Amino acid sequence: MKVRDPEGETWRVTRRWVPWRRRLRSAGTGPLDGLNGLGDDPVSAVIAIVLLVLALPFIILALFVAFEFVLLLLLIPFAALARVALGAHWTIEARRGFTTWWDAPSGDWRESGERIREVAHAIGEGRLPPRTVGADDDGE
């Protein structure tokens, strides 16, 4: 549920579908960012080919991981349906923008929905939840 606090800041109060917190990475912090310009001349092209041969096992491993990820994406709808139907307990979280600010365990699907509405209403009135997630916990 999306809500604005009295200062105009956008908050999102939702169920967390996975048992872990999301880890967001900034743009430009990937492992291959230093390879810009590799292969522009013959010497760097040879270096690039050698690096490619050395990286081949990692590329094959990445393909296996991608296959597993696709398989996981195919299974998520069934897992979510089972989780809703069997009454698993949910964790709800309030995010300020996209940064997790607060989270708390909740009950089953119905109880967590009621708690989401309560927290969103409180945020809309300016009663912000106390911060339970530190800036170092959510990937910032």
PDB file of C-alpha atoms in Angstrom, residues 34-49:
ATOM      1  CA  GLY A  34      36.911  -1.253 -14.795  1.00  0.00           C
ATOM      2  CA  LEU A  35      37.040  -2.992 -18.190  1.00  0.00           C
ATOM      3  CA  ASN A  36      35.844  -0.040 -20.273  1.00  0.00           C
ATOM      4  CA  GLY A  37      37.947   0.287 -23.417  1.00  0.00           C
ATOM      5  CA  LEU A  38      39.340  -3.259 -23.294  1.00  0.00           C
ATOM      6  CA  GLY A  39      39.790  -4.465 -26.892  1.00  0.00           C
ATOM      7  CA  ASP A  40      40.269  -1.052 -28.517  1.00  0.00           C
ATOM      8  CA  ASP A  41      43.719  -1.946 -29.891  1.00  0.00           C
ATOM      9  CA  PRO A  42      45.494  -5.239 -30.783  1.00  0.00           C
ATOM     10  CA  VAL A  43      47.350  -5.606 -27.476  1.00  0.00           C
ATOM     11  CA  SER A  44      44.260  -5.080 -25.368  1.00  0.00           C
ATOM     12  CA  ALA A  45      42.326  -7.409 -27.701  1.00  0.00           C
ATOM     13  CA  VAL A  46      44.820 -10.195 -26.901  1.00  0.00           C
ATOM     14  CA  ILE A  47      44.470  -9.396 -23.206  1.00  0.00           C
ATOM     15  CA  ALA A  48      40.691  -9.513 -23.566  1.00  0.00           C
ATOM     16  CA  ILE A  49      40.846 -12.952 -25.231  1.00  0.00           C
TER      17      ILE A  49
END
